Every structure is written in C-alpha cells, then in structure tokens.
GROMACS .gro file of C-alpha atoms in nm:
model
  347
    1MET     CA    1 -10.273   3.824 -12.709
    2LEU     CA    2 -10.106   3.663 -12.411
    3VAL     CA    3 -10.309   3.596 -12.101
    4ASP     CA    4 -10.134   3.563 -11.767
    5SER     CA    5 -10.201   3.225 -11.611
    6PRO     CA    6 -10.345   3.227 -11.260
    7PRO     CA    7 -10.089   3.192 -10.984
    8GLU     CA    8 -10.031   2.848 -10.841
    9PRO     CA    9 -10.187   2.798 -10.496
   10ARG     CA   10  -9.932   2.823 -10.218
   11ALA     CA   11  -9.965   2.644  -9.887
   12GLN     CA   12  -9.937   2.832  -9.563
   13THR     CA   13  -9.656   2.594  -9.470
   14ALA     CA   14  -9.393   2.783  -9.667
   15PRO     CA   15  -9.063   2.803  -9.478
   16ALA     CA   16  -9.054   3.098  -9.240
   17PRO     CA   17  -8.774   3.355  -9.278
   18PRO     CA   18  -8.470   3.264  -9.062
   19LYS     CA   19  -8.526   3.559  -8.825
   20ARG     CA   20  -8.891   3.470  -8.767
   21LEU     CA   21  -8.800   3.104  -8.720
   22ALA     CA   22  -8.539   3.198  -8.460
   23ILE     CA   23  -8.785   3.423  -8.276
   24ARG     CA   24  -9.050   3.150  -8.265
   25THR     CA   25  -8.797   2.893  -8.148
   26VAL     CA   26  -8.672   3.119  -7.870
   27GLY     CA   27  -9.031   3.198  -7.775
   28LEU     CA   28  -9.110   2.827  -7.746
   29LEU     CA   29  -8.804   2.772  -7.525
   30VAL     CA   30  -8.904   3.063  -7.304
   31SER     CA   31  -9.257   2.922  -7.281
   32ALA     CA   32  -9.111   2.586  -7.175
   33ALA     CA   33  -8.906   2.761  -6.906
   34VAL     CA   34  -9.219   2.938  -6.779
   35LEU     CA   35  -9.399   2.603  -6.769
   36LEU     CA   36  -9.115   2.455  -6.561
   37LEU     CA   37  -9.139   2.743  -6.312
   38VAL     CA   38  -9.517   2.708  -6.281
   39PHE     CA   39  -9.480   2.330  -6.240
   40LEU     CA   40  -9.231   2.381  -5.956
   41ALA     CA   41  -9.462   2.640  -5.798
   42SER     CA   42  -9.745   2.386  -5.815
   43ILE     CA   43  -9.533   2.141  -5.615
   44ALA     CA   44  -9.413   2.403  -5.366
   45VAL     CA   45  -9.745   2.578  -5.298
   46GLY     CA   46 -10.044   2.414  -5.137
   47ALA     CA   47 -10.362   2.501  -4.953
   48LYS     CA   48 -10.163   2.442  -4.635
   49SER     CA   49  -9.836   2.627  -4.611
   50MET     CA   50  -9.518   2.417  -4.604
   51PRO     CA   51  -9.161   2.556  -4.592
   52LEU     CA   52  -8.956   2.498  -4.906
   53ASP     CA   53  -8.695   2.292  -4.721
   54GLN     CA   54  -8.971   2.052  -4.610
   55VAL     CA   55  -9.099   2.036  -4.967
   56TRP     CA   56  -8.748   1.946  -5.084
   57GLN     CA   57  -8.711   1.691  -4.805
   58GLY     CA   58  -9.046   1.531  -4.889
   59LEU     CA   59  -8.970   1.523  -5.261
   60PHE     CA   60  -8.628   1.359  -5.249
   61HIS     CA   61  -8.560   1.213  -4.905
   62ASP     CA   62  -8.862   1.163  -4.680
   63SER     CA   63  -9.100   0.871  -4.719
   64GLY     CA   64  -9.310   0.981  -4.421
   65THR     CA   65  -9.561   1.262  -4.379
   66TYR     CA   66  -9.382   1.517  -4.596
   67GLY     CA   67  -9.322   1.258  -4.866
   68ASP     CA   68  -9.689   1.162  -4.866
   69VAL     CA   69  -9.798   1.524  -4.905
   70VAL     CA   70  -9.542   1.629  -5.164
   71VAL     CA   71  -9.504   1.315  -5.372
   72GLY     CA   72  -9.838   1.148  -5.311
   73GLU     CA   73 -10.048   1.462  -5.355
   74ARG     CA   74  -9.872   1.765  -5.499
   75LEU     CA   75  -9.647   1.590  -5.749
   76ALA     CA   76  -9.930   1.376  -5.886
   77ARG     CA   77 -10.155   1.681  -5.900
   78SER     CA   78  -9.894   1.883  -6.086
   79LEU     CA   79  -9.819   1.604  -6.333
   80LEU     CA   80 -10.188   1.559  -6.408
   81GLY     CA   81 -10.229   1.935  -6.454
   82LEU     CA   82  -9.938   1.939  -6.697
   83LEU     CA   83 -10.070   1.645  -6.900
   84ALA     CA   84 -10.435   1.753  -6.895
   85GLY     CA   85 -10.348   2.112  -6.983
   86ALA     CA   86 -10.138   2.005  -7.283
   87ALA     CA   87 -10.415   1.768  -7.395
   88LEU     CA   88 -10.686   2.035  -7.373
   89GLY     CA   89 -10.472   2.288  -7.559
   90LEU     CA   90 -10.389   2.046  -7.839
   91SER     CA   91 -10.749   1.924  -7.875
   92GLY     CA   92 -10.877   2.281  -7.887
   93ALA     CA   93 -10.622   2.379  -8.152
   94VAL     CA   94 -10.706   2.073  -8.366
   95LEU     CA   95 -11.082   2.132  -8.342
   96GLN     CA   96 -11.044   2.501  -8.428
   97ALA     CA   97 -10.845   2.409  -8.736
   98LEU     CA   98 -11.081   2.126  -8.830
   99THR     CA   99 -11.396   2.343  -8.806
  100ARG     CA  100 -11.221   2.660  -8.926
  101ASN     CA  101 -11.378   2.826  -8.625
  102PRO     CA  102 -11.150   3.012  -8.378
  103LEU     CA  103 -11.419   2.978  -8.111
  104ALA     CA  104 -11.442   2.598  -8.135
  105ASP     CA  105 -11.338   2.382  -7.843
  106PRO     CA  106 -11.424   2.036  -7.704
  107GLY     CA  107 -11.715   2.184  -7.509
  108LEU     CA  108 -11.872   2.337  -7.819
  109LEU     CA  109 -11.876   2.002  -7.999
  110GLY     CA  110 -12.019   1.810  -7.703
  111ILE     CA  111 -11.716   1.597  -7.614
  112ASN     CA  112 -11.705   1.728  -7.256
  113LEU     CA  113 -12.077   1.669  -7.215
  114GLY     CA  114 -12.037   1.317  -7.348
  115ALA     CA  115 -11.788   1.244  -7.071
  116SER     CA  116 -12.011   1.409  -6.809
  117SER     CA  117 -12.319   1.218  -6.923
  118ALA     CA  118 -12.133   0.889  -6.906
  119VAL     CA  119 -12.013   0.964  -6.553
  120VAL     CA  120 -12.358   1.057  -6.424
  121THR     CA  121 -12.492   0.737  -6.587
  122ALA     CA  122 -12.225   0.536  -6.408
  123ILE     CA  123 -12.315   0.695  -6.073
  124SER     CA  124 -12.691   0.678  -6.107
  125PHE     CA  125 -12.743   0.342  -6.280
  126PHE     CA  126 -12.431   0.136  -6.203
  127GLY     CA  127 -12.339   0.262  -5.856
  128VAL     CA  128 -11.984   0.363  -5.951
  129THR     CA  129 -11.827   0.580  -5.679
  130SER     CA  130 -11.451   0.570  -5.741
  131LEU     CA  131 -11.243   0.806  -5.952
  132SER     CA  132 -11.088   0.510  -6.135
  133GLY     CA  133 -11.438   0.405  -6.239
  134TYR     CA  134 -11.524   0.757  -6.353
  135VAL     CA  135 -11.217   0.762  -6.578
  136TRP     CA  136 -11.327   0.474  -6.797
  137PHE     CA  137 -11.690   0.580  -6.822
  138ALA     CA  138 -11.590   0.938  -6.903
  139PHE     CA  139 -11.350   0.826  -7.172
  140LEU     CA  140 -11.612   0.595  -7.319
  141GLY     CA  141 -11.868   0.878  -7.327
  142ALA     CA  142 -11.625   1.117  -7.495
  143SER     CA  143 -11.530   0.852  -7.752
  144LEU     CA  144 -11.891   0.773  -7.839
  145VAL     CA  145 -11.966   1.142  -7.889
  146GLY     CA  146 -11.658   1.175  -8.110
  147VAL     CA  147 -11.777   0.889  -8.334
  148LEU     CA  148 -12.135   1.018  -8.338
  149LEU     CA  149 -12.017   1.368  -8.420
  150TYR     CA  150 -11.815   1.242  -8.713
  151LEU     CA  151 -12.105   1.032  -8.847
  152LEU     CA  152 -12.365   1.308  -8.806
  153GLY     CA  153 -12.124   1.559  -8.954
  154GLY     CA  154 -12.123   1.366  -9.279
  155ALA     CA  155 -11.837   1.117  -9.228
  156ARG     CA  156 -11.657   1.117  -9.565
  157GLY     CA  157 -11.841   1.433  -9.666
  158ALA     CA  158 -11.793   1.611  -9.334
  159THR     CA  159 -11.754   1.988  -9.351
  160PRO     CA  160 -11.675   2.244  -9.079
  161VAL     CA  161 -12.035   2.369  -9.080
  162ARG     CA  162 -12.180   2.018  -9.051
  163LEU     CA  163 -11.946   1.932  -8.765
  164ALA     CA  164 -12.038   2.249  -8.576
  165LEU     CA  165 -12.412   2.191  -8.626
  166ALA     CA  166 -12.381   1.825  -8.525
  167GLY     CA  167 -12.189   1.929  -8.214
  168THR     CA  168 -12.456   2.180  -8.119
  169ALA     CA  169 -12.733   1.921  -8.157
  170ILE     CA  170 -12.543   1.658  -7.957
  171SER     CA  171 -12.463   1.909  -7.682
  172ALA     CA  172 -12.828   2.011  -7.646
  173ALA     CA  173 -12.946   1.650  -7.622
  174LEU     CA  174 -12.676   1.549  -7.373
  175TYR     CA  175 -12.732   1.857  -7.158
  176GLY     CA  176 -13.102   1.771  -7.130
  177TYR     CA  177 -13.021   1.410  -7.038
  178LEU     CA  178 -12.759   1.518  -6.784
  179GLN     CA  179 -12.993   1.760  -6.608
  180ALA     CA  180 -13.281   1.510  -6.604
  181VAL     CA  181 -13.076   1.237  -6.439
  182MET     CA  182 -12.922   1.472  -6.184
  183ILE     CA  183 -13.261   1.618  -6.090
  184MET     CA  184 -13.423   1.277  -6.046
  185ASP     CA  185 -13.131   1.127  -5.855
  186GLY     CA  186 -13.018   1.344  -5.563
  187ALA     CA  187 -12.734   1.110  -5.473
  188ALA     CA  188 -12.596   1.131  -5.825
  189LEU     CA  189 -12.619   1.510  -5.807
  190ASN     CA  190 -12.419   1.523  -5.482
  191LYS     CA  191 -12.145   1.299  -5.619
  192MET     CA  192 -12.142   1.458  -5.962
  193ARG     CA  193 -12.123   1.824  -5.862
  194PHE     CA  194 -11.759   1.802  -5.754
  195TRP     CA  195 -11.649   1.622  -6.070
  196THR     CA  196 -11.832   1.855  -6.310
  197VAL     CA  197 -11.658   2.164  -6.170
  198GLY     CA  198 -11.320   2.041  -6.292
  199SER     CA  199 -11.057   1.964  -6.030
  200LEU     CA  200 -10.704   1.834  -5.988
  201ALA     CA  201 -10.748   1.775  -5.614
  202SER     CA  202 -10.814   1.400  -5.645
  203ALA     CA  203 -10.515   1.333  -5.870
  204ASN     CA  204 -10.306   1.025  -5.806
  205MET     CA  205 -10.041   0.830  -5.992
  206GLU     CA  206 -10.281   0.548  -6.076
  207THR     CA  207 -10.515   0.788  -6.262
  208ILE     CA  208 -10.217   0.926  -6.453
  209ARG     CA  209 -10.108   0.575  -6.552
  210GLN     CA  210 -10.458   0.497  -6.676
  211VAL     CA  211 -10.490   0.798  -6.906
  212LEU     CA  212 -10.126   0.834  -7.013
  213PRO     CA  213 -10.142   0.592  -7.310
  214PHE     CA  214 -10.444   0.773  -7.456
  215LEU     CA  215 -10.277   1.111  -7.407
  216ALA     CA  216  -9.957   0.988  -7.572
  217VAL     CA  217 -10.136   0.850  -7.880
  218GLY     CA  218 -10.354   1.161  -7.910
  219THR     CA  219 -10.050   1.390  -7.885
  220VAL     CA  220  -9.859   1.205  -8.157
  221LEU     CA  221 -10.166   1.211  -8.382
  222ALA     CA  222 -10.228   1.583  -8.325
  223LEU     CA  223  -9.869   1.689  -8.390
  224GLY     CA  224  -9.855   1.473  -8.702
  225LEU     CA  225 -10.161   1.649  -8.848
  226ALA     CA  226 -10.003   1.996  -8.860
  227ARG     CA  227  -9.931   1.997  -9.236
  228PRO     CA  228 -10.262   1.852  -9.362
  229LEU     CA  229 -10.453   2.088  -9.131
  230ASN     CA  230 -10.256   2.378  -9.277
  231ALA     CA  231 -10.364   2.269  -9.624
  232MET     CA  232 -10.729   2.230  -9.518
  233ALA     CA  233 -10.731   2.584  -9.382
  234MET     CA  234 -10.707   2.706  -9.741
  235GLY     CA  235 -11.030   2.534  -9.843
  236ASP     CA  236 -11.116   2.183  -9.958
  237ASP     CA  237 -11.039   2.236 -10.326
  238THR     CA  238 -10.700   2.390 -10.258
  239ALA     CA  239 -10.620   2.122 -10.000
  240ARG     CA  240 -10.693   1.849 -10.257
  241ALA     CA  241 -10.473   2.029 -10.509
  242LEU     CA  242 -10.195   2.030 -10.251
  243GLY     CA  243 -10.231   1.656 -10.199
  244ALA     CA  244 -10.415   1.651  -9.867
  245HIS     CA  245 -10.643   1.353  -9.800
  246LEU     CA  246 -10.947   1.529  -9.654
  247THR     CA  247 -11.141   1.228  -9.524
  248ARG     CA  248 -10.840   1.078  -9.353
  249THR     CA  249 -10.736   1.411  -9.204
  250ARG     CA  250 -11.083   1.478  -9.063
  251ALA     CA  251 -11.111   1.126  -8.919
  252LEU     CA  252 -10.767   1.141  -8.759
  253SER     CA  253 -10.833   1.492  -8.627
  254MET     CA  254 -11.153   1.377  -8.459
  255ALA     CA  255 -10.970   1.075  -8.317
  256ALA     CA  256 -10.688   1.291  -8.180
  257ALA     CA  257 -10.925   1.547  -8.025
  258THR     CA  258 -11.140   1.273  -7.871
  259LEU     CA  259 -10.843   1.088  -7.724
  260LEU     CA  260 -10.693   1.406  -7.579
  261CYS     CA  261 -11.007   1.570  -7.450
  262GLY     CA  262 -11.165   1.244  -7.339
  263ALA     CA  263 -10.864   1.139  -7.133
  264ALA     CA  264 -10.816   1.485  -6.979
  265THR     CA  265 -11.185   1.521  -6.894
  266ALA     CA  266 -11.195   1.168  -6.753
  267ALA     CA  267 -10.903   1.240  -6.521
  268CYS     CA  268 -10.999   1.583  -6.386
  269GLY     CA  269 -11.351   1.666  -6.503
  270PRO     CA  270 -11.462   1.917  -6.767
  271THR     CA  271 -11.240   2.225  -6.747
  272VAL     CA  272 -11.355   2.523  -6.951
  273PHE     CA  273 -11.167   2.788  -7.148
  274VAL     CA  274 -10.826   2.615  -7.164
  275GLY     CA  275 -10.885   2.450  -7.502
  276LEU     CA  276 -11.067   2.760  -7.627
  277MET     CA  277 -10.852   3.048  -7.507
  278VAL     CA  278 -10.491   2.930  -7.532
  279PRO     CA  279 -10.492   2.829  -7.904
  280HIS     CA  280 -10.669   3.157  -7.979
  281ILE     CA  281 -10.397   3.354  -7.798
  282VAL     CA  282 -10.119   3.149  -7.957
  283ARG     CA  283 -10.256   3.212  -8.306
  284SER     CA  284 -10.228   3.588  -8.247
  285PHE     CA  285  -9.846   3.572  -8.243
  286THR     CA  286  -9.764   3.256  -8.442
  287GLY     CA  287 -10.003   3.317  -8.728
  288PRO     CA  288 -10.210   3.034  -8.881
  289ASP     CA  289  -9.928   2.781  -8.913
  290MET     CA  290 -10.032   2.470  -8.718
  291ARG     CA  291  -9.670   2.355  -8.700
  292TRP     CA  292  -9.622   2.631  -8.441
  293ILE     CA  293  -9.972   2.660  -8.296
  294LEU     CA  294  -9.974   2.298  -8.177
  295PRO     CA  295  -9.643   2.296  -7.983
  296TYR     CA  296  -9.709   2.640  -7.836
  297ALA     CA  297 -10.059   2.533  -7.726
  298ALA     CA  298  -9.916   2.215  -7.572
  299VAL     CA  299  -9.671   2.419  -7.364
  300LEU     CA  300  -9.880   2.723  -7.269
  301SER     CA  301 -10.207   2.544  -7.188
  302PRO     CA  302 -10.055   2.367  -6.883
  303VAL     CA  303  -9.918   2.706  -6.774
  304LEU     CA  304 -10.275   2.834  -6.757
  305LEU     CA  305 -10.416   2.522  -6.592
  306LEU     CA  306 -10.141   2.482  -6.331
  307GLY     CA  307 -10.131   2.857  -6.267
  308ALA     CA  308 -10.506   2.861  -6.208
  309ASP     CA  309 -10.472   2.562  -5.973
  310VAL     CA  310 -10.202   2.741  -5.771
  311VAL     CA  311 -10.418   3.055  -5.749
  312GLY     CA  312 -10.711   2.843  -5.630
  313ARG     CA  313 -10.502   2.702  -5.347
  314ILE     CA  314 -10.382   3.044  -5.233
  315VAL     CA  315 -10.694   3.263  -5.241
  316ALA     CA  316 -10.916   3.037  -5.029
  317ARG     CA  317 -10.671   2.904  -4.769
  318PRO     CA  318 -10.702   2.677  -4.574
  319SER     CA  319 -10.962   2.551  -4.823
  320GLU     CA  320 -10.926   2.590  -5.200
  321LEU     CA  321 -11.113   2.681  -5.517
  322GLN     CA  322 -11.140   2.414  -5.784
  323VAL     CA  323 -10.932   2.479  -6.094
  324GLY     CA  324 -11.239   2.478  -6.320
  325ILE     CA  325 -11.382   2.775  -6.130
  326VAL     CA  326 -11.056   2.970  -6.147
  327THR     CA  327 -11.006   2.913  -6.520
  328ALA     CA  328 -11.363   3.032  -6.582
  329VAL     CA  329 -11.314   3.345  -6.369
  330ILE     CA  330 -10.981   3.425  -6.536
  331GLY     CA  331 -11.071   3.308  -6.883
  332ALA     CA  332 -11.405   3.479  -6.939
  333PRO     CA  333 -11.289   3.844  -6.914
  334VAL     CA  334 -10.959   3.776  -7.089
  335PHE     CA  335 -11.134   3.603  -7.378
  336ILE     CA  336 -11.392   3.884  -7.408
  337LEU     CA  337 -11.103   4.130  -7.429
  338LEU     CA  338 -10.934   3.924  -7.701
  339VAL     CA  339 -11.254   3.904  -7.905
  340ARG     CA  340 -11.311   4.281  -7.872
  341ARG     CA  341 -10.954   4.354  -7.983
  342ARG     CA  342 -11.000   4.127  -8.283
  343LYS     CA  343 -11.325   4.299  -8.380
  344LEU     CA  344 -11.166   4.643  -8.349
  345ALA     CA  345 -10.872   4.531  -8.563
  346GLN     CA  346 -11.111   4.426  -8.838
  347LEU     CA  347 -11.290   4.764  -8.848
   0.00000   0.00000   0.00000
C-alpha cells in the first residue's frame, strides 16, 4: 500500500504572478509620487502663509528672509519628516514580523520609552537643554532597551511571546521611572513635555546629519531581512528547514528596529501610530510578503507623518499642532476601523 508523502514546505517568498507583480510595482511608483507631492506641500505650506512664488524664490534664489524660512526651516522639517516617517514604518514592519504580532510597534516593546527616559535623565541630572544633546541621549536609551529586550527575551532562544512579554515589563518599569522623575523635577517636566509630544518643529540640518548614518544602516539592515523574516513567519521549525538562521535574524531585526526607531525618536520625539498603523494597512493589500511590505511601509509612512504635520500647521494658524497629536487623532479612529473590519472578516 502506497502512502502519499507529506508535501514539502513552501516559503511565502514564491515568485508572484506577472500581473500581480506589475500591479504591486505600479502601486509602489504611485505611492512614491504621492510622497513627492506631500513633501512639496510640506515645503510650500506653513503656519504662516507665504505665496508660492516666494517659496520658490526662497528655495532656489534668495539667501535672505525667504531663504531662511524655506530652506532653514521648512526644507529641514520636511526632510526630517520623510526620514523619520520611513524609519518608523520600517521599524514597525520589522517588529510586527519578528513578534508575529500585527499590533506590535516600537512603543509596545518599550523602545520609545527608553529614548524618553534617557532624555528626561539628561535634562534632570545632567542639565542638557539642547536638541543636539537630546539626540544622543535618546539614541543611547533606545539602544540600551533594544539590547535589554533581546537579552530578557531569551537571546539565542528568543521567541515572539518572550519578546512581547519582555517589552511589556520594560515599558512598565520605564513608564514608572519617567513619571517619577518628571513629577519630582518641575523644570524637567516643562522642558520634556514638548519633546514627548512628538514634533518636527525644531528640525534643522545638523540634527539630520547626526541621525542620518544610523537611519541609513538601519534601512539597509531592514530591507535585507525581508527573506529570512518571510521564512520565520511560517514558524521556527519550517524556517530552519528553509535554511533561515533564527538567532542571527532575530538579533539583526532587533538591531535594525533599534537603529531606526531610536534615531527617529531622538530627532523628533516619540510619535505614535505611524509604525503601528502603516505596516498594518500595507499588509492588507500586499499580503504577508515582507519584500513588498518593507518598501511600501518606507514610502507610505512618511506620507502619513508629513501629511499630519501639514494638517497641524493649517488647522491652528497662526500657531500649530504638533505632529504627534495629529497622528494620534487621525490614527486612533482609523486603526479602530481597521481592526473592526479584520474581526468582521474573520467571522
């Protein structure tokens, strides 16, 4: 009697049909075009109205007042929004794949709180008052949390559940520390409250130069992990059968997420929902293939962040709402709707 042998495991990285590949490629190009339009809108629109011809003059010809406003403020702000948005989207997508949890993001695992705790420590105990000083402390805090998370999660034996539990424990401890320091030190609270909201308003070219190397390394790492993360999504045993090196993939994934989220948070403060919502939305039309989720998240996340920043400048003129507030106001109801639709689809 012949017994059929079990089918060989197949990776989710099988080549897509030509039509689907063409549709995804066109979609990515359209997304890039939308990002370009939002980026230009971010340069053209400010809390104070400026005619487009003056924006053009300040961008390409004028080194005086218009040049200072457009190049010194709006261009730097838009560039930082583009880079930080891409970093948050990529880090969220990597962490969701690593933990196999579509609701995972840097905030859930405590990386944002690590950066915030380091900044409040710098303000309260070391007297740091400049944004350039915040950047390095924030990045150090995020990096330490990333290492601690990996060690508490089991290091070589890390699993998605262990990482999530370790992140929850770290977040609770850091939140308590953060609140204690801010309550005891009123000066730290006053200086910290603007940074913790999440803002692009203080962007400058020097900050971008400081975080750019970390963002570049993190981006290359994240994009290079697409295939092993695809294999890990099928379970550890199947991933090993497909040749994936689990320990190395987990370590590099944590490194990529920490570099990306740490640098973005250091530059513009903790910004919620971008790393959570955009990869979740992208997955709904790309499927589970990380080779498409990662580039789409890198392009569409800055669309959300820059779009929210533009909205914040318009709705509260001549003042403005910080981008972290706008993304929370926009993101919360949209994400609730997405979760409800997913639950209904599973019924």
